[in-house]
PDB file of C-alpha atoms in Angstrom:
ATOM      1  CA  MET A  67     123.640 103.524  90.396  1.00 36.00           C
ATOM      2  CA  GLY A  68     121.723 104.757  87.362  1.00 40.00           C
ATOM      3  CA  ILE A  69     121.850 108.536  86.931  1.00 44.00           C
ATOM      4  CA  PHE A  70     123.536 109.116  90.266  1.00 45.00           C
ATOM      5  CA  THR A  71     126.917 110.308  89.036  1.00 46.00           C
ATOM      6  CA  ARG A  72     129.736 110.954  91.468  1.00 41.00           C
ATOM      7  CA  THR A  73     129.189 114.718  91.066  1.00 45.00           C
ATOM      8  CA  ARG A  74     125.573 114.435  92.190  1.00 50.00           C
ATOM      9  CA  LEU A  75     126.390 112.067  95.014  1.00 46.00           C
ATOM     10  CA  ASP A  76     128.943 114.576  96.286  1.00 49.00           C
ATOM     11  CA  GLN A  77     126.255 117.239  96.662  1.00 60.00           C
ATOM     12  CA  VAL A  78     124.267 117.655  99.861  1.00 64.00           C
ATOM     13  CA  TRP A  79     120.522 117.323  99.368  1.00 74.00           C
ATOM     14  CA  GLY A  80     117.906 117.873 102.054  1.00 78.00           C
ATOM     15  CA  GLY A  81     119.805 120.014 104.535  1.00 85.00           C
ATOM     16  CA  GLY A  82     118.139 122.132 107.190  1.00 90.00           C
ATOM     17  CA  TYR A  83     114.437 121.808 107.945  1.00 95.00           C
ATOM     18  CA  VAL A  84     111.253 121.975 105.880  1.00 95.00           C
ATOM     19  CA  HIS A  85     109.176 125.154 106.130  1.00 94.00           C
ATOM     20  CA  PRO A  86     105.888 124.310 107.903  1.00 92.00           C
ATOM     21  CA  LEU A  87     103.882 125.809 105.009  1.00 93.00           C
ATOM     22  CA  ASN A  88     105.596 123.597 102.437  1.00 95.00           C
ATOM     23  CA  ILE A  89     102.802 121.782 100.599  1.00 97.00           C
ATOM     24  CA  ALA A  90     104.739 118.537 100.159  1.00 97.00           C
ATOM     25  CA  PHE A  91     105.513 118.494 103.876  1.00 98.00           C
ATOM     26  CA  ARG A  92     101.949 119.271 104.948  1.00 98.00           C
ATOM     27  CA  ARG A  93     100.499 116.527 102.772  1.00 98.00           C
ATOM     28  CA  ALA A  94     103.024 113.960 103.957  1.00 98.00           C
ATOM     29  CA  LEU A  95     102.525 114.946 107.598  1.00 98.00           C
ATOM     30  CA  ALA A  96      98.753 114.584 107.277  1.00 98.00           C
ATOM     31  CA  TRP A  97      99.245 110.861 106.544  1.00 99.00           C
ATOM     32  CA  VAL A  98     101.581 110.254 109.502  1.00 98.00           C
ATOM     33  CA  PRO A  99      99.606 108.892 112.474  1.00 96.00           C
ATOM     34  CA  PRO A 100     100.617 109.610 116.069  1.00 94.00           C
ATOM     35  CA  GLY A 101     103.624 107.627 117.289  1.00 88.00           C
ATOM     36  CA  PRO A 102     105.153 105.462 118.480  1.00 96.00           C
ATOM     37  CA  GLY A 103     106.352 103.590 115.435  1.00 98.00           C
ATOM     38  CA  ARG A 104     109.257 103.116 113.045  1.00 99.00           C
ATOM     39  CA  MET A 105     109.525 105.415 110.048  1.00 99.00           C
ATOM     40  CA  LEU A 106     111.803 105.085 107.012  1.00 99.00           C
ATOM     41  CA  GLU A 107     112.486 107.710 104.369  1.00 99.00           C
ATOM     42  CA  VAL A 108     113.930 106.221 101.185  1.00 99.00           C
ATOM     43  CA  GLY A 109     116.216 108.707  99.429  1.00 97.00           C
ATOM     44  CA  CYS A 110     116.307 110.965 102.475  1.00 97.00           C
ATOM     45  CA  GLY A 111     119.342 113.044 101.477  1.00 95.00           C
ATOM     46  CA  ALA A 112     120.451 114.887 104.606  1.00 95.00           C
ATOM     47  CA  GLY A 113     117.126 114.109 106.270  1.00 96.00           C
ATOM     48  CA  ARG A 114     115.265 117.410 106.406  1.00 96.00           C
ATOM     49  CA  PHE A 115     111.834 115.800 105.952  1.00 97.00           C
ATOM     50  CA  LEU A 116     112.518 113.221 108.657  1.00 97.00           C
ATOM     51  CA  ARG A 117     113.817 115.803 111.106  1.00 96.00           C
ATOM     52  CA  THR A 118     110.880 118.128 110.568  1.00 97.00           C
ATOM     53  CA  ILE A 119     108.311 115.338 110.809  1.00 96.00           C
ATOM     54  CA  GLY A 120     110.003 114.176 114.006  1.00 95.00           C
ATOM     55  CA  ARG A 121     109.459 117.614 115.517  1.00 95.00           C
ATOM     56  CA  ARG A 122     105.754 117.548 114.661  1.00 95.00           C
ATOM     57  CA  ARG A 123     105.081 113.871 115.379  1.00 95.00           C
ATOM     58  CA  PRO A 124     107.063 112.904 118.477  1.00 94.00           C
ATOM     59  CA  GLY A 125     107.452 109.260 119.396  1.00 95.00           C
ATOM     60  CA  TRP A 126     108.611 107.998 116.004  1.00 98.00           C
ATOM     61  CA  GLU A 127     111.880 106.116 115.613  1.00 98.00           C
ATOM     62  CA  LEU A 128     113.371 107.714 112.497  1.00 98.00           C
ATOM     63  CA  HIS A 129     115.437 105.953 109.827  1.00 99.00           C
ATOM     64  CA  GLY A 130     116.738 107.308 106.529  1.00 98.00           C
ATOM     65  CA  CYS A 131     118.681 105.795 103.637  1.00 98.00           C
ATOM     66  CA  ASP A 132     120.350 107.382 100.637  1.00 97.00           C
ATOM     67  CA  LEU A 133     123.064 106.738  98.044  1.00 95.00           C
ATOM     68  CA  SER A 134     124.924 109.939  98.948  1.00 93.00           C
ATOM     69  CA  ALA A 135     127.420 109.447 101.765  1.00 94.00           C
ATOM     70  CA  VAL A 136     128.042 113.208 101.790  1.00 93.00           C
ATOM     71  CA  SER A 137     124.364 113.948 102.422  1.00 94.00           C
ATOM     72  CA  LEU A 138     124.167 111.317 105.148  1.00 96.00           C
ATOM     73  CA  ARG A 139     127.185 112.810 106.904  1.00 95.00           C
ATOM     74  CA  ALA A 140     125.479 116.195 106.772  1.00 94.00           C
ATOM     75  CA  GLY A 141     122.346 114.649 108.260  1.00 95.00           C
ATOM     76  CA  ARG A 142     124.286 113.200 111.175  1.00 96.00           C
ATOM     77  CA  SER A 143     125.487 116.698 112.090  1.00 94.00           C
ATOM     78  CA  PHE A 144     121.970 117.632 113.237  1.00 95.00           C
ATOM     79  CA  PRO A 145     120.849 116.894 116.815  1.00 94.00           C
ATOM     80  CA  GLU A 146     117.762 114.840 115.958  1.00 94.00           C
ATOM     81  CA  PRO A 147     118.167 111.076 116.529  1.00 95.00           C
ATOM     82  CA  VAL A 148     117.925 109.648 113.006  1.00 97.00           C
ATOM     83  CA  GLU A 149     119.534 106.352 112.004  1.00 98.00           C
ATOM     84  CA  TYR A 150     121.134 106.925 108.591  1.00 98.00           C
ATOM     85  CA  VAL A 151     122.210 104.089 106.286  1.00 98.00           C
ATOM     86  CA  LEU A 152     123.986 104.188 102.924  1.00 98.00           C
ATOM     87  CA  ALA A 153     121.699 102.149 100.667  1.00 98.00           C
ATOM     88  CA  ASP A 154     120.171 101.760  97.220  1.00 98.00           C
ATOM     89  CA  ALA A 155     116.388 102.159  96.933  1.00 98.00           C
ATOM     90  CA  HIS A 156     116.315  99.080  94.683  1.00 98.00           C
ATOM     91  CA  ASN A 157     117.767  96.857  97.417  1.00 98.00           C
ATOM     92  CA  LEU A 158     116.914  98.075 100.910  1.00 99.00           C
ATOM     93  CA  PRO A 159     118.982  96.581 103.761  1.00 98.00           C
ATOM     94  CA  TYR A 160     116.017  96.133 106.114  1.00 99.00           C
ATOM     95  CA  ARG A 161     113.956  93.162 107.249  1.00 98.00           C
ATOM     96  CA  ASP A 162     110.526  92.442 105.833  1.00 99.00           C
ATOM     97  CA  ALA A 163     107.647  94.299 107.527  1.00 98.00           C
ATOM     98  CA  SER A 164     110.003  96.259 109.783  1.00 99.00           C
ATOM     99  CA  PHE A 165     108.498  99.765 109.413  1.00 99.00           C
ATOM    100  CA  ASP A 166     105.140 101.344 110.208  1.00 99.00           C
ATOM    101  CA  PHE A 167     105.556 104.251 107.784  1.00 99.00           C
ATOM    102  CA  VAL A 168     107.646 104.639 104.621  1.00 99.00           C
ATOM    103  CA  LEU A 169     108.179 107.944 102.823  1.00 99.00           C
ATOM    104  CA  MET A 170     109.572 108.728  99.352  1.00 99.00           C
ATOM    105  CA  VAL A 171     109.869 112.391  98.334  1.00 98.00           C
ATOM    106  CA  ASP A 172     111.148 113.300  94.864  1.00 96.00           C
ATOM    107  CA  VAL A 173     112.992 109.998  94.447  1.00 97.00           C
ATOM    108  CA  LEU A 174     111.144 107.781  91.972  1.00 98.00           C
ATOM    109  CA  GLU A 175     111.836 110.020  88.966  1.00 97.00           C
ATOM    110  CA  HIS A 176     115.586 109.445  89.442  1.00 96.00           C
ATOM    111  CA  LEU A 177     115.462 105.658  89.451  1.00 97.00           C
ATOM    112  CA  PRO A 178     116.030 103.323  86.487  1.00 97.00           C
ATOM    113  CA  ARG A 179     113.777 100.636  88.022  1.00 98.00           C
ATOM    114  CA  PRO A 180     110.952 102.412  89.859  1.00 98.00           C
ATOM    115  CA  GLU A 181     108.853  99.264  90.091  1.00 99.00           C
ATOM    116  CA  GLN A 182     111.634  97.523  92.030  1.00 99.00           C
ATOM    117  CA  ALA A 183     112.006 100.458  94.422  1.00 99.00           C
ATOM    118  CA  LEU A 184     108.272 100.419  95.152  1.00 99.00           C
ATOM    119  CA  ALA A 185     108.362  96.650  95.660  1.00 99.00           C
ATOM    120  CA  GLU A 186     111.139  97.162  98.217  1.00 99.00           C
ATOM    121  CA  ALA A 187     109.167  99.886  99.999  1.00 99.00           C
ATOM    122  CA  PHE A 188     106.194  97.526 100.139  1.00 99.00           C
ATOM    123  CA  ARG A 189     108.360  94.685 101.439  1.00 99.00           C
ATOM    124  CA  VAL A 190     109.772  96.609 104.409  1.00 99.00           C
ATOM    125  CA  LEU A 191     106.373  98.076 105.364  1.00 99.00           C
ATOM    126  CA  ARG A 192     104.318  96.068 107.835  1.00 98.00           C
ATOM    127  CA  PRO A 193     100.791  94.963 106.869  1.00 98.00           C
ATOM    128  CA  GLY A 194      98.510  97.869 107.717  1.00 98.00           C
ATOM    129  CA  GLY A 195     101.430 100.304 107.541  1.00 98.00           C
ATOM    130  CA  ARG A 196     101.321 103.563 105.627  1.00 99.00           C
ATOM    131  CA  PHE A 197     103.277 104.811 102.619  1.00 99.00           C
ATOM    132  CA  HIS A 198     103.444 108.331 101.184  1.00 99.00           C
ATOM    133  CA  LEU A 199     104.889 109.205  97.788  1.00 99.00           C
ATOM    134  CA  LEU A 200     105.614 112.564  96.181  1.00 99.00           C
ATOM    135  CA  VAL A 201     106.624 112.302  92.536  1.00 99.00           C
ATOM    136  CA  PRO A 202     106.677 114.677  89.548  1.00 97.00           C
ATOM    137  CA  CYS A 203     104.880 113.381  86.464  1.00 98.00           C
ATOM    138  CA  GLU A 204     106.667 115.221  83.696  1.00 95.00           C
ATOM    139  CA  GLY A 205     105.130 113.107  80.943  1.00 95.00           C
ATOM    140  CA  GLN A 206     101.603 114.104  81.914  1.00 97.00           C
ATOM    141  CA  PRO A 207      99.723 115.569  78.917  1.00 96.00           C
ATOM    142  CA  LEU A 208      98.858 119.280  78.941  1.00 95.00           C
ATOM    143  CA  THR A 209     101.744 120.232  81.214  1.00 95.00           C
ATOM    144  CA  LEU A 210     104.662 122.528  80.445  1.00 94.00           C
ATOM    145  CA  TYR A 211     107.109 119.598  80.476  1.00 92.00           C
ATOM    146  CA  TRP A 212     104.952 117.612  78.087  1.00 93.00           C
ATOM    147  CA  LEU A 213     104.887 120.666  75.801  1.00 93.00           C
ATOM    148  CA  THR A 214     108.667 121.221  75.909  1.00 90.00           C
ATOM    149  CA  ASP A 215     109.140 117.565  75.022  1.00 89.00           C
ATOM    150  CA  ARG A 216     106.824 117.925  72.025  1.00 89.00           C
ATOM    151  CA  LEU A 217     108.549 121.124  70.893  1.00 89.00           C
ATOM    152  CA  LYS A 218     112.069 119.851  71.712  1.00 83.00           C
ATOM    153  CA  VAL A 219     112.795 123.092  73.593  1.00 79.00           C
ATOM    154  CA  GLY A 220     114.514 122.613  76.947  1.00 74.00           C
ATOM    155  CA  ALA A 221     113.091 119.108  77.147  1.00 70.00           C
ATOM    156  CA  ASP A 222     116.194 117.684  78.843  1.00 82.00           C
ATOM    157  CA  LEU A 223     116.755 120.480  81.394  1.00 81.00           C
ATOM    158  CA  LYS A 224     115.631 118.432  84.369  1.00 81.00           C
ATOM    159  CA  GLU A 225     117.574 115.369  83.292  1.00 82.00           C
ATOM    160  CA  ARG A 226     120.808 117.333  82.893  1.00 82.00           C
ATOM    161  CA  HIS A 227     120.467 119.539  85.966  1.00 78.00           C
ATOM    162  CA  GLY A 228     118.236 117.457  88.234  1.00 80.00           C
ATOM    163  CA  GLY A 229     118.820 113.840  87.235  1.00 87.00           C
ATOM    164  CA  HIS A 230     115.202 113.174  86.255  1.00 92.00           C
ATOM    165  CA  ILE A 231     115.238 110.164  83.950  1.00 94.00           C
ATOM    166  CA  GLN A 232     111.568 109.187  84.212  1.00 96.00           C
ATOM    167  CA  ARG A 233     108.661 111.014  82.586  1.00 95.00           C
ATOM    168  CA  PHE A 234     105.707 109.517  84.392  1.00 98.00           C
ATOM    169  CA  THR A 235     102.043 110.213  83.850  1.00 98.00           C
ATOM    170  CA  HIS A 236      99.491 110.136  86.664  1.00 99.00           C
ATOM    171  CA  ALA A 237      98.245 106.801  85.339  1.00 98.00           C
ATOM    172  CA  ASP A 238     101.789 105.386  85.383  1.00 99.00           C
ATOM    173  CA  ILE A 239     102.147 106.122  89.091  1.00 99.00           C
ATOM    174  CA  LEU A 240      98.830 104.578  90.061  1.00 99.00           C
ATOM    175  CA  ARG A 241      99.653 101.503  87.983  1.00 99.00           C
ATOM    176  CA  LEU A 242     103.086 101.147  89.609  1.00 99.00           C
ATOM    177  CA  LEU A 243     101.706 101.553  93.128  1.00 99.00           C
ATOM    178  CA  ARG A 244      98.935  99.031  92.636  1.00 98.00           C
ATOM    179  CA  GLY A 245     101.324  96.677  90.892  1.00 98.00           C
ATOM    180  CA  ALA A 246     103.546  96.754  93.978  1.00 98.00           C
ATOM    181  CA  GLY A 247     100.539  95.837  96.132  1.00 98.00           C
ATOM    182  CA  PHE A 248      99.693  99.195  97.705  1.00 99.00           C
ATOM    183  CA  ARG A 249      96.137 100.308  98.332  1.00 98.00           C
ATOM    184  CA  VAL A 250      95.798 103.953  97.274  1.00 99.00           C
ATOM    185  CA  ARG A 251      93.879 105.963  99.861  1.00 98.00           C
ATOM    186  CA  ASN A 252      94.285 109.587  98.837  1.00 98.00           C
ATOM    187  CA  VAL A 253      95.709 111.540  95.895  1.00 99.00           C
ATOM    188  CA  ARG A 254      96.470 115.263  95.794  1.00 99.00           C
ATOM    189  CA  TYR A 255      98.188 117.360  93.148  1.00 98.00           C
ATOM    190  CA  SER A 256     100.504 120.358  92.936  1.00 98.00           C
ATOM    191  CA  MET A 257     102.721 122.149  90.415  1.00 97.00           C
ATOM    192  CA  HIS A 258      99.955 123.435  88.193  1.00 97.00           C
ATOM    193  CA  PRO A 259     100.870 125.884  85.363  1.00 96.00           C
ATOM    194  CA  VAL A 260     102.354 128.689  87.482  1.00 97.00           C
ATOM    195  CA  GLY A 261     104.307 126.216  89.586  1.00 96.00           C
ATOM    196  CA  GLN A 262     105.651 124.591  86.443  1.00 95.00           C
ATOM    197  CA  LEU A 263     106.805 127.934  85.065  1.00 93.00           C
ATOM    198  CA  LYS A 264     108.615 128.684  88.326  1.00 91.00           C
ATOM    199  CA  ASP A 265     110.223 125.242  88.297  1.00 90.00           C
ATOM    200  CA  PHE A 266     111.220 125.497  84.627  1.00 89.00           C
ATOM    201  CA  LEU A 267     112.879 128.886  85.185  1.00 87.00           C
ATOM    202  CA  PHE A 268     114.724 127.459  88.192  1.00 83.00           C
ATOM    203  CA  TYR A 269     116.396 124.952  85.874  1.00 82.00           C
ATOM    204  CA  VAL A 270     116.912 127.478  83.075  1.00 80.00           C
ATOM    205  CA  GLU A 271     118.998 129.493  85.562  1.00 78.00           C
ATOM    206  CA  ARG A 272     121.436 126.597  85.694  1.00 74.00           C
ATOM    207  CA  GLU A 273     122.254 126.818  82.016  1.00 74.00           C
ATOM    208  CA  GLY A 274     125.702 128.260  81.358  1.00 68.00           C
ATOM    209  CA  TRP A 275     124.372 131.071  79.195  1.00 63.00           C
ATOM    210  CA  ALA A 276     121.778 132.074  81.809  1.00 63.00           C
ATOM    211  CA  GLY A 277     124.116 132.873  84.687  1.00 67.00           C
ATOM    212  CA  TRP A 278     123.201 136.556  84.449  1.00 69.00           C
ATOM    213  CA  LEU A 279     119.655 135.700  85.535  1.00 70.00           C
ATOM    214  CA  ARG A 280     120.881 134.754  89.003  1.00 66.00           C
ATOM    215  CA  ARG A 281     122.355 138.241  89.366  1.00 73.00           C
ATOM    216  CA  ASN A 282     119.339 140.059  87.980  1.00 74.00           C
ATOM    217  CA  LEU A 283     117.230 141.638  90.736  1.00 72.00           C
ATOM    218  CA  PRO A 284     113.984 141.992  88.717  1.00 83.00           C
ATOM    219  CA  PHE A 285     114.235 138.317  87.741  1.00 80.00           C
ATOM    220  CA  LYS A 286     114.748 137.305  91.385  1.00 81.00           C
ATOM    221  CA  LEU A 287     111.710 139.336  92.415  1.00 88.00           C
ATOM    222  CA  PHE A 288     109.702 137.771  89.586  1.00 88.00           C
ATOM    223  CA  ILE A 289     110.605 134.279  90.838  1.00 86.00           C
ATOM    224  CA  ARG A 290     109.517 135.202  94.373  1.00 89.00           C
ATOM    225  CA  VAL A 291     106.174 136.438  93.097  1.00 93.00           C
ATOM    226  CA  LEU A 292     105.759 133.223  91.108  1.00 93.00           C
ATOM    227  CA  TRP A 293     106.520 131.207  94.245  1.00 93.00           C
ATOM    228  CA  VAL A 294     103.703 132.917  96.163  1.00 95.00           C
ATOM    229  CA  ILE A 295     101.232 132.459  93.310  1.00 96.00           C
ATOM    230  CA  ALA A 296     102.296 128.828  92.784  1.00 96.00           C
ATOM    231  CA  HIS A 297     101.797 128.068  96.480  1.00 96.00           C
ATOM    232  CA  LEU A 298      98.295 129.533  96.411  1.00 97.00           C
ATOM    233  CA  GLU A 299      97.570 127.726  93.149  1.00 97.00           C
ATOM    234  CA  SER A 300      98.546 124.327  94.559  1.00 96.00           C
ATOM    235  CA  THR A 301      96.633 124.966  97.783  1.00 96.00           C
ATOM    236  CA  LEU A 302      93.411 125.828  95.973  1.00 97.00           C
ATOM    237  CA  LEU A 303      93.746 123.218  93.217  1.00 97.00           C
ATOM    238  CA  GLY A 304      94.973 120.307  95.315  1.00 97.00           C
ATOM    239  CA  ARG A 305      92.223 117.998  94.046  1.00 97.00           C
ATOM    240  CA  VAL A 306      92.550 119.086  90.410  1.00 98.00           C
ATOM    241  CA  SER A 307      94.628 116.710  88.297  1.00 97.00           C
ATOM    242  CA  LEU A 308      94.274 118.591  85.004  1.00 94.00           C
ATOM    243  CA  SER A 309      97.621 120.165  84.003  1.00 93.00           C
ATOM    244  CA  ALA A 310      99.204 119.238  87.368  1.00 97.00           C
ATOM    245  CA  VAL A 311     102.674 117.692  87.443  1.00 97.00           C
ATOM    246  CA  ALA A 312     103.270 116.592  91.037  1.00 98.00           C
ATOM    247  CA  MET A 313     101.332 113.755  92.678  1.00 99.00           C
ATOM    248  CA  HIS A 314     101.090 113.322  96.441  1.00 99.00           C
ATOM    249  CA  VAL A 315      99.825 109.787  97.006  1.00 99.00           C
ATOM    250  CA  SER A 316      98.938 108.325 100.396  1.00 99.00           C
ATOM    251  CA  CYS A 317      98.751 104.532 100.459  1.00 99.00           C
ATOM    252  CA  GLU A 318      98.726 101.607 102.820  1.00 98.00           C
ATOM    253  CA  ARG A 319      99.844  98.020 102.715  1.00 98.00           C
ATOM    254  CA  PRO A 320      96.738  95.842 103.071  1.00 97.00           C
ATOM    255  CA  LYS A 321      96.556  93.830 106.273  1.00 92.00           C
ATOM    256  CA  SER A 322      95.749  90.686 104.338  1.00 78.00           C
ATOM    257  CA  PRO A 323      97.282  89.569 101.019  1.00 69.00           C
ATOM    258  CA  CYS A 324      95.274  91.098  98.216  1.00 58.00           C
ATOM    259  CA  CYS A 325      95.631  93.498  95.341  1.00 51.00           C
ATOM    260  CA  GLY A 326      95.706  97.239  95.936  1.00 48.00           C
ATOM    261  CA  SER A 327      92.542  99.120  95.021  1.00 51.00           C
TER     262      SER A 327
END
């Protein structure tokens, strides 16, 4: 189970629907071909990405798996037809080559064995099928997280409050994907400096001593302004890897056995 403590598993992640302007959603959706087909989201939470993709790409048979039974129950309360399964990303309960599209959003950084999870995603994807990964790379040099780790100031915020146990670099992710057999087709980036500041402050708010920030109107307005700037920043700098934390990687499983390129 790794970092997934009972407290975290009892929280509902991924409720509601994704805003259509959400950068992670737009970049994932751009890699989803027209249906029909079978789609799996690994670590789906309550399924908000699946539900929203289903609305924009009709014809897909939607499947989601997660370790949180509470989140899956929440997902089943929505009207969209999604097949939810309680499962570990390291050992997926699906047949080989049984999906046309596999999605992982903000999952890999939580896992103790990311290479095994990617191997499982590759296994259940049919040859020629597509895979999309969103992952934060908090070990990437010249980022705020890299700096906090060097300075030992708030370096463990995201592990304590978000369960992030991996500090990937961009190179780590490409190596892991190619090692699993994927062919990388497109890479985009987000969470540049302003986005990182917004994200860092989000986790600072969760510190016991910082509770007053959540009740402070000027701070709330400041966060909203940062959100707007961060969104524009990631939109304009989507191809710029320098100082970016998040990677949006679109891949495919080769139709014939060969190494990813």
